[in-house]
Coordinates of C-alpha atoms and ligand atoms in Angstrom, one line a residue:
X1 CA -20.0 -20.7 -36.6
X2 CA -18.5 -21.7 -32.9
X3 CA -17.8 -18.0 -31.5
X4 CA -14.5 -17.6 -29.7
X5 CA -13.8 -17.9 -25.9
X6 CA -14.2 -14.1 -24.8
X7 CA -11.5 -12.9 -22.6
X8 CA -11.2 -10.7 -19.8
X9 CA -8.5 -8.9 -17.5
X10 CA -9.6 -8.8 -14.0
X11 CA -8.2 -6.1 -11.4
X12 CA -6.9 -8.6 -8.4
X13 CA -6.2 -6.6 -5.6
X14 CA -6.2 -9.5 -3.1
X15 CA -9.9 -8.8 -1.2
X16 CA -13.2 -10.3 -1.4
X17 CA -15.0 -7.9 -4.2
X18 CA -12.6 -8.8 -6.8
X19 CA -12.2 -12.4 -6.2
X20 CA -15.5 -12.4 -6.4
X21 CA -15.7 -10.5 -9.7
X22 CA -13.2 -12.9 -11.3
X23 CA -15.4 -15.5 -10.0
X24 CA -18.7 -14.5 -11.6
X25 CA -17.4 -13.9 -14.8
X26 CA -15.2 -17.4 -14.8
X27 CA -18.5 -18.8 -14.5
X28 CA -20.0 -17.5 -17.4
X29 CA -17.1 -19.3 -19.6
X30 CA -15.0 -16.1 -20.1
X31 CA -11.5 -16.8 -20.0
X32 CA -10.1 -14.5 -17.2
X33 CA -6.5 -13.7 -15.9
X34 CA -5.6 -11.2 -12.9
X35 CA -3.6 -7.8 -12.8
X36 CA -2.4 -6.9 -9.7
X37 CA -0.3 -3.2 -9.6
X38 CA 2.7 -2.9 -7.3
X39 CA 2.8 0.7 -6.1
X40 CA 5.1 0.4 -3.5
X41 CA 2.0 1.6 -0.9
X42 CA 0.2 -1.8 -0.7
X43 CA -0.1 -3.6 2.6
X44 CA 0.0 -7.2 1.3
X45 CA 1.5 -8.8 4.3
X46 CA 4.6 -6.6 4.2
X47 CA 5.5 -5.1 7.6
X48 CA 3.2 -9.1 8.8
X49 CA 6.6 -10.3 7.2
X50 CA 8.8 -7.7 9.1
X51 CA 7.9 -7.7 12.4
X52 CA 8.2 -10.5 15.2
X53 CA 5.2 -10.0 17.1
X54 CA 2.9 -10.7 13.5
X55 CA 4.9 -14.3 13.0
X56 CA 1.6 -16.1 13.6
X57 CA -0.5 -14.1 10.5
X58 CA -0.2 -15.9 7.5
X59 CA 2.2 -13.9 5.7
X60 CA 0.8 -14.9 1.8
X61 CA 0.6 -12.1 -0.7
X62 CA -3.1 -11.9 -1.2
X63 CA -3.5 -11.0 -5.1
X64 CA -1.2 -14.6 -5.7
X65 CA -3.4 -16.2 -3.0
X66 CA -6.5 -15.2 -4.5
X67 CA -5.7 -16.6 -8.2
X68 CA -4.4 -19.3 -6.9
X69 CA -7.7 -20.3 -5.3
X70 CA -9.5 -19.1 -9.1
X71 CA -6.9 -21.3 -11.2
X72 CA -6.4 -17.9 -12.7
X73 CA -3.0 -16.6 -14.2
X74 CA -1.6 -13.3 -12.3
X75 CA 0.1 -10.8 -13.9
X76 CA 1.6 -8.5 -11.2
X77 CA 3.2 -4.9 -13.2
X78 CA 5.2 -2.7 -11.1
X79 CA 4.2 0.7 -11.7
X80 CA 6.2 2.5 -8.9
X81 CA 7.5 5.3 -10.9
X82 CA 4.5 5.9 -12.7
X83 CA 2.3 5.9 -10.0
X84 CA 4.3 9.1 -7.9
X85 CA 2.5 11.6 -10.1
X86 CA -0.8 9.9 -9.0
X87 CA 0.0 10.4 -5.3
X88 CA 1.9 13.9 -5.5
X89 CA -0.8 15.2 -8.2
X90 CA -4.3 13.9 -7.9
X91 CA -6.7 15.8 -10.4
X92 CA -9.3 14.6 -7.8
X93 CA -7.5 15.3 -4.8
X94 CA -6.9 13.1 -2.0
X95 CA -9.5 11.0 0.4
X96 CA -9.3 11.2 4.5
X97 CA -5.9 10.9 4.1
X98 CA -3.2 11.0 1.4
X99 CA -4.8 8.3 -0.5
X100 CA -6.0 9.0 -4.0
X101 CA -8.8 6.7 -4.5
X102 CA -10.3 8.1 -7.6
X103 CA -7.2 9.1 -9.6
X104 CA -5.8 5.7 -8.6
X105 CA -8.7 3.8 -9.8
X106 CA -8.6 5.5 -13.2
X107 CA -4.9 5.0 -13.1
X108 CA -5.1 1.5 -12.7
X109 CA -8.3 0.6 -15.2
X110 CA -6.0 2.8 -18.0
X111 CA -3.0 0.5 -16.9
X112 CA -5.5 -2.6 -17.4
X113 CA -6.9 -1.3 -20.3
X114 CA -3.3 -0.9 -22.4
X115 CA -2.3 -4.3 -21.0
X116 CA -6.0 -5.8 -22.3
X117 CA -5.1 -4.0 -25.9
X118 CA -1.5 -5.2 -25.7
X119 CA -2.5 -9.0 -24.9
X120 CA -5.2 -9.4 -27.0
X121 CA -7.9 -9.2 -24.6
X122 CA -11.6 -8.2 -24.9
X123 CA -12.6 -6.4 -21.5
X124 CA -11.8 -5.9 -18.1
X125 CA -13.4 -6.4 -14.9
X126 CA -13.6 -5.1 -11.7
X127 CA -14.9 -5.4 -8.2
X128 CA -16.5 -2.3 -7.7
X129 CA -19.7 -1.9 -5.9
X130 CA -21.4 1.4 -5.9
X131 CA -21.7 3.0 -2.6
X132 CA -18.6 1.0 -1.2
X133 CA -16.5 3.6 -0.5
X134 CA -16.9 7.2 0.3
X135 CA -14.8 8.5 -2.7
X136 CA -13.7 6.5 -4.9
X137 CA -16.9 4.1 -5.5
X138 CA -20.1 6.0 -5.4
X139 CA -22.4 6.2 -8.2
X140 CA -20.9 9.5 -9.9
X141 CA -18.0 8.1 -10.1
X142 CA -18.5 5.4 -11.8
X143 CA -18.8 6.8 -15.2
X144 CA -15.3 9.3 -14.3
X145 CA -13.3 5.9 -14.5
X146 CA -14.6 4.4 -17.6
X147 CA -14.2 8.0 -19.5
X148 CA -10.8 9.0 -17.9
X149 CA -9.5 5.2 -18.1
X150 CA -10.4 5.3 -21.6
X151 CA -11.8 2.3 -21.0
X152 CA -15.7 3.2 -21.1
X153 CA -17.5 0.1 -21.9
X154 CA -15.4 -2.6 -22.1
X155 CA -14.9 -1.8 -18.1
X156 CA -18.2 -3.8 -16.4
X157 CA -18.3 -4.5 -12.7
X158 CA -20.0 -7.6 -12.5
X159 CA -20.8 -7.2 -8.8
X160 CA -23.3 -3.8 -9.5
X161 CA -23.4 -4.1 -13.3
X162 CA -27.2 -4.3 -13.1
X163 CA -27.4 -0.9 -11.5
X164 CA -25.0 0.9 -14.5
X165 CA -26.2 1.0 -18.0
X166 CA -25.2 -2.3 -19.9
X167 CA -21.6 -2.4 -21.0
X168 CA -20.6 -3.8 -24.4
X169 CA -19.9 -7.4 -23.1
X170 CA -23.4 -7.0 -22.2
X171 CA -25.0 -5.7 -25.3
X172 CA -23.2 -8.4 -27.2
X173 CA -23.9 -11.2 -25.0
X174 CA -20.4 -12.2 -24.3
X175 CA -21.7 -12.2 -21.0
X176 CA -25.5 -12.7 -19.5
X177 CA -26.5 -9.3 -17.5
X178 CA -29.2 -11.7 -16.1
X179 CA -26.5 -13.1 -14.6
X180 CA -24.5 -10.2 -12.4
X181 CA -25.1 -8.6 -9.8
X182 CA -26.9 -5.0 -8.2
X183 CA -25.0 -5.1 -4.8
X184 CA -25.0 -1.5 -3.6
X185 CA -23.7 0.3 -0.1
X186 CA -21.1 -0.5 2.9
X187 CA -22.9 -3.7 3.8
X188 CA -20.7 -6.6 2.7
X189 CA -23.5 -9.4 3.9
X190 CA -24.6 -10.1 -0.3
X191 CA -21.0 -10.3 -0.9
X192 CA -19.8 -12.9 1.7
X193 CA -23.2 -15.1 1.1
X194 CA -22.2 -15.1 -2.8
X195 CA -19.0 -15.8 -2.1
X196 CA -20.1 -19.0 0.1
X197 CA -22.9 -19.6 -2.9
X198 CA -19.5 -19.8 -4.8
X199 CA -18.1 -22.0 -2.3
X200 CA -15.6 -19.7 -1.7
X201 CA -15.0 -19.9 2.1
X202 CA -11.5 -18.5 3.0
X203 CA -10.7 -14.9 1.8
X204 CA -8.9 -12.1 3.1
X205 CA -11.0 -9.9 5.9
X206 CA -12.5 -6.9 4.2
X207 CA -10.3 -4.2 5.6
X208 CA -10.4 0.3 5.0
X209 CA -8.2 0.0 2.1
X210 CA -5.9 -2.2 0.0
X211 CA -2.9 0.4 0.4
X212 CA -0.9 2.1 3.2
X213 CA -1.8 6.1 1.8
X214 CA -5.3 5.2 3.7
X215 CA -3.8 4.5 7.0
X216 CA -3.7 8.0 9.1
X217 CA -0.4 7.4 10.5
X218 CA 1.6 6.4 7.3
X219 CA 0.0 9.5 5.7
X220 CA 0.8 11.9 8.8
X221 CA 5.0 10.6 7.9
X222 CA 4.5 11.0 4.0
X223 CA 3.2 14.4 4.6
X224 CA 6.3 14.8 7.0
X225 CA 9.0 13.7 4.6
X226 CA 7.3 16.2 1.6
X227 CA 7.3 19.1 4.3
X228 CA 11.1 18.3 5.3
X229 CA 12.2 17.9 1.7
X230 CA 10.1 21.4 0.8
X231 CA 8.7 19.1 -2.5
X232 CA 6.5 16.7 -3.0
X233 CA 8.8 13.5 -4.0
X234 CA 9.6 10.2 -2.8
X235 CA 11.7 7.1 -3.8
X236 CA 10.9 3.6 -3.4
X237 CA 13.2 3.3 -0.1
X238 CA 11.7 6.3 1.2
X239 CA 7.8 4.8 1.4
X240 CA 9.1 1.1 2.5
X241 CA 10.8 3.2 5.4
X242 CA 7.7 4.7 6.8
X243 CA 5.8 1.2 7.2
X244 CA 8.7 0.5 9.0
X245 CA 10.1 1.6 13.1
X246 CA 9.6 4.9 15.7
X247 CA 9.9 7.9 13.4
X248 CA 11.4 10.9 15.3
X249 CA 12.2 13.9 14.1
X250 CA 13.6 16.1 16.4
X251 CA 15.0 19.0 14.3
X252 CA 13.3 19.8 10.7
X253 CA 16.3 18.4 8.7
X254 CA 17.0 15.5 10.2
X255 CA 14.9 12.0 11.4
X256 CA 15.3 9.0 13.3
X257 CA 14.0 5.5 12.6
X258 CA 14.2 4.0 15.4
X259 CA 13.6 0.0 15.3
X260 CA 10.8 -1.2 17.4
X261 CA 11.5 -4.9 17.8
X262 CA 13.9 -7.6 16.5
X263 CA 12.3 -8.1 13.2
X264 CA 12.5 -4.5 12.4
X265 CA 15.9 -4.0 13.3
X266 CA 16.8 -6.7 10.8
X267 CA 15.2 -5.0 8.1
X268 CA 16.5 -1.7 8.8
X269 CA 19.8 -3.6 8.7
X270 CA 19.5 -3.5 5.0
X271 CA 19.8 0.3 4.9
X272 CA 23.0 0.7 6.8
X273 CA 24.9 1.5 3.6
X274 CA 22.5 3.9 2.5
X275 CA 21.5 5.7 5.7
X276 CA 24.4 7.1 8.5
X277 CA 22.9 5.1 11.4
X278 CA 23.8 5.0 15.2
X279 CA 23.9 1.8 17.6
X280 CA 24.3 1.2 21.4
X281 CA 27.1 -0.7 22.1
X282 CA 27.5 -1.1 26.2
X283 CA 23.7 -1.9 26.2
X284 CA 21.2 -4.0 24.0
X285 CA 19.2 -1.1 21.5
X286 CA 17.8 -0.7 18.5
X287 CA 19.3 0.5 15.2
X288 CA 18.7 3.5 14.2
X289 CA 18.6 5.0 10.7
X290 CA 19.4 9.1 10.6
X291 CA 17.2 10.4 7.0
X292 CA 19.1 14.0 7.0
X293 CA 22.0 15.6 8.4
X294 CA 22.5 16.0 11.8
X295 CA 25.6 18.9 13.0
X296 CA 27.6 17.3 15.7
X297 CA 25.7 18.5 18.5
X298 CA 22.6 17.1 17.0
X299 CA 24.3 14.2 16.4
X300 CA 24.6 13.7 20.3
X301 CA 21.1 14.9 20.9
X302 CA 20.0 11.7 18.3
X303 CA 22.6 9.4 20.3
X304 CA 20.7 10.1 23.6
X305 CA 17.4 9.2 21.8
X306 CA 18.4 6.4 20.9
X307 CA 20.1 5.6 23.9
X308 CA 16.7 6.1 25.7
X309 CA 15.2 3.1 23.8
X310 CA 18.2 1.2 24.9
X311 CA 18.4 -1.3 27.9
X312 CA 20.4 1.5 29.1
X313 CA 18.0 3.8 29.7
X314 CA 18.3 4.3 32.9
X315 CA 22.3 4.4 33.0
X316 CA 24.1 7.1 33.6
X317 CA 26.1 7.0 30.2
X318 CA 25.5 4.6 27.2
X319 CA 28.1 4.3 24.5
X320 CA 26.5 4.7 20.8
X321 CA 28.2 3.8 17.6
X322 CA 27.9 6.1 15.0
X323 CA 28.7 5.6 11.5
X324 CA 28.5 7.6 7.9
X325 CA 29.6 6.1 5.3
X326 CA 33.5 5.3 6.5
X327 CA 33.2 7.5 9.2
X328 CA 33.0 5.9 12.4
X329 CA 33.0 7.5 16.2
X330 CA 31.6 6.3 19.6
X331 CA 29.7 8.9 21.6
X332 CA 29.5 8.5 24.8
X333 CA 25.9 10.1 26.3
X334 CA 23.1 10.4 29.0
X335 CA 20.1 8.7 27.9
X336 CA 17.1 11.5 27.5
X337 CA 14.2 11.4 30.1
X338 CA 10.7 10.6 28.5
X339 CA 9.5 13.6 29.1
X340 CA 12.5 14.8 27.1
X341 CA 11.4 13.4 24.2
X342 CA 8.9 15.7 23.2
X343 CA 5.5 14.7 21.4
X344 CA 5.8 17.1 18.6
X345 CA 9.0 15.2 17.5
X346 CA 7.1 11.9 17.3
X347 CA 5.9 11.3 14.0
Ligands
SF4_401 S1 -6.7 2.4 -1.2 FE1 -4.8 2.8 -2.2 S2 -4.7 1.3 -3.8 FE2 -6.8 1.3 -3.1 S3 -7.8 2.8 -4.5 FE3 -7.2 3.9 -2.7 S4 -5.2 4.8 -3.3 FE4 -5.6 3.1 -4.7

């Protein structure tokens, strides 16, 4: 009796470790298809594809690139509303910064796993190495996101596999143990000479993270925008925001974002009927979004910010167009000094 092509649901976050997962398993006949989770954090080119001065990078959404290069189908699930009680509520708490690393990767193997049950699928794979990363993939944690995915043994990492007890693809023989891998640690050198073993030559630069809640900055403004609100929320808008411009907050209840360069400004030019927003008119300047609500004397205050990262900044007035909703006024003001601008405002 001719046994039927396995198959297997591969986490395809765009890097090296899970190409390379997909890979290993491929070659062992398995039929394999990708799942890539849109969370509204990821990096994947995003502000590359906002900003001027990134033109040259290759703006290519990585998880798409990567099948691509495997031949593999990608499934990409947005799980954006889902995924805010991971970030506001983590039962493991957060890493360095406000990235949740372990919740997220039992998030994600549960969301893999109901999608592999859903689509008739046998198991899933991962590129998890032990000892990768500080939190999320050491060797105790391992066994918290097969129990807590639910997944337990139909999760194998083929790229450490032969340091974890043998899965059930394993025991069964869907798939040859002989035939993965015991990569452990930071290093990445076993994983880029499998990967040109594989003849797999081009493939996005191992980088901290695969989402913005690792990046200390992005973190410092989420933390911001929970403190100003006095609750832990967001909504999609608010995240993309905070990749996105200068972020000044000069009074608890209100912010600027302040575009930094042409390609910013564009994008920000997207929110102008969701956001009041101010703009210099006798001078070249960037627009300006206002998150909160200024009184009109801090209205003038955030007209002489923005009036500083004018070309007027070293007039003696500069004329700013404000605007809320059909409410429209010119204010007429002295650019701030530098020193003016205090640090602690600068997010
Ligand atoms: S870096 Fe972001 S996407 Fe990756 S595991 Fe951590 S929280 Fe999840």
């Amino acid at each position: 009796m001719t046994q039927r092509t396995r198959k297997a649901v591969a986490l395809i976050s765009g890097g090296l470790d899970s190409m390379l997962a997909a890979k290993v398993i491929m070659e062992q006949g398995i039929h394999v298809e990708g799942i890539n989770f849109f969370t509204g954090f990821c990096v994947e080119g995003h502000t590359h594809a906002i900003r001027k001065r990134d033109q040259a990078k290759p703006k290519r959404n990585n998880a798409l690139w990567v099948a691509e290069q495997l031949g593999i189908k990608l499934h990409i699930v947005d799980i954006i509303e889902e995924y805010k009680d991971v970030v506001i509520n983590p039962k493991h708490c957060y890493g360095a910064n406000l990235n949740p690393c372990l919740d997220c990767k039992i998030f994600m193997v549960g969301k893999a796993r109901q999608w592999m049950l859903e689509n008739g699928f046998d198991f899933i794979i991962t590129g998890e190495v032990i000892g990768q990363r500080p939190k999320s993939q050491r060797r105790e944690t391992m066994p918290v996101v097969a129990r807590e995915s639910g997944a337990d043994d139909l999760l194998l990492r083929p790229l450490c596999a032969r340091n974890l007890p043998a899965t059930l693809p394993e025991r069964e023989g869907w798939v040859e143990r002989d035939k993965l891998y015991g990569f452990s640690g930071r290093t990445r050198k076993p994983q880029m000479e499998l990967a040109s073993q594989l003849g797999l030559e081009d493939y996005a630069q191992p980088a901290g993270g695969c989402c913005f809640l690792t990046d200390e900055n992005y973190s410092r403004k989420l933390a911001d925008l929970w403190r100003a609100r006095g609750e832990k929320n967001y909504e999609l808008d608010d995240i993309m925001l905070l990749k996105v411009g200068r972020h000044i907050r000069p009074r608890p209840h209100f912010k600027l974002i302040v575009a930094r360069e042409e390609g910013e400004g564009r994008f920000l030019q997207g929110y102008k009927n969701r956001y009041p927003h101010l703009h210099p008119i006798s001078h070249a300047g960037p627009l300006t979004l206002i998150d909160g609500t200024p009184t009109p004397d801090e209205l003038e205050l955030a007209a002489r910010i923005v009036a500083r990262y004018s070309q007027g900044r070293d007039a003696d007035t500069v004329e700013v167009r404000s605007v809320d909703g059909n409410e429209e006024q010119r204010l007429s003001v002295t650019p701030l000094k530098p020193h003016e601008i205090l640090p602690e405002w600068q997010l």
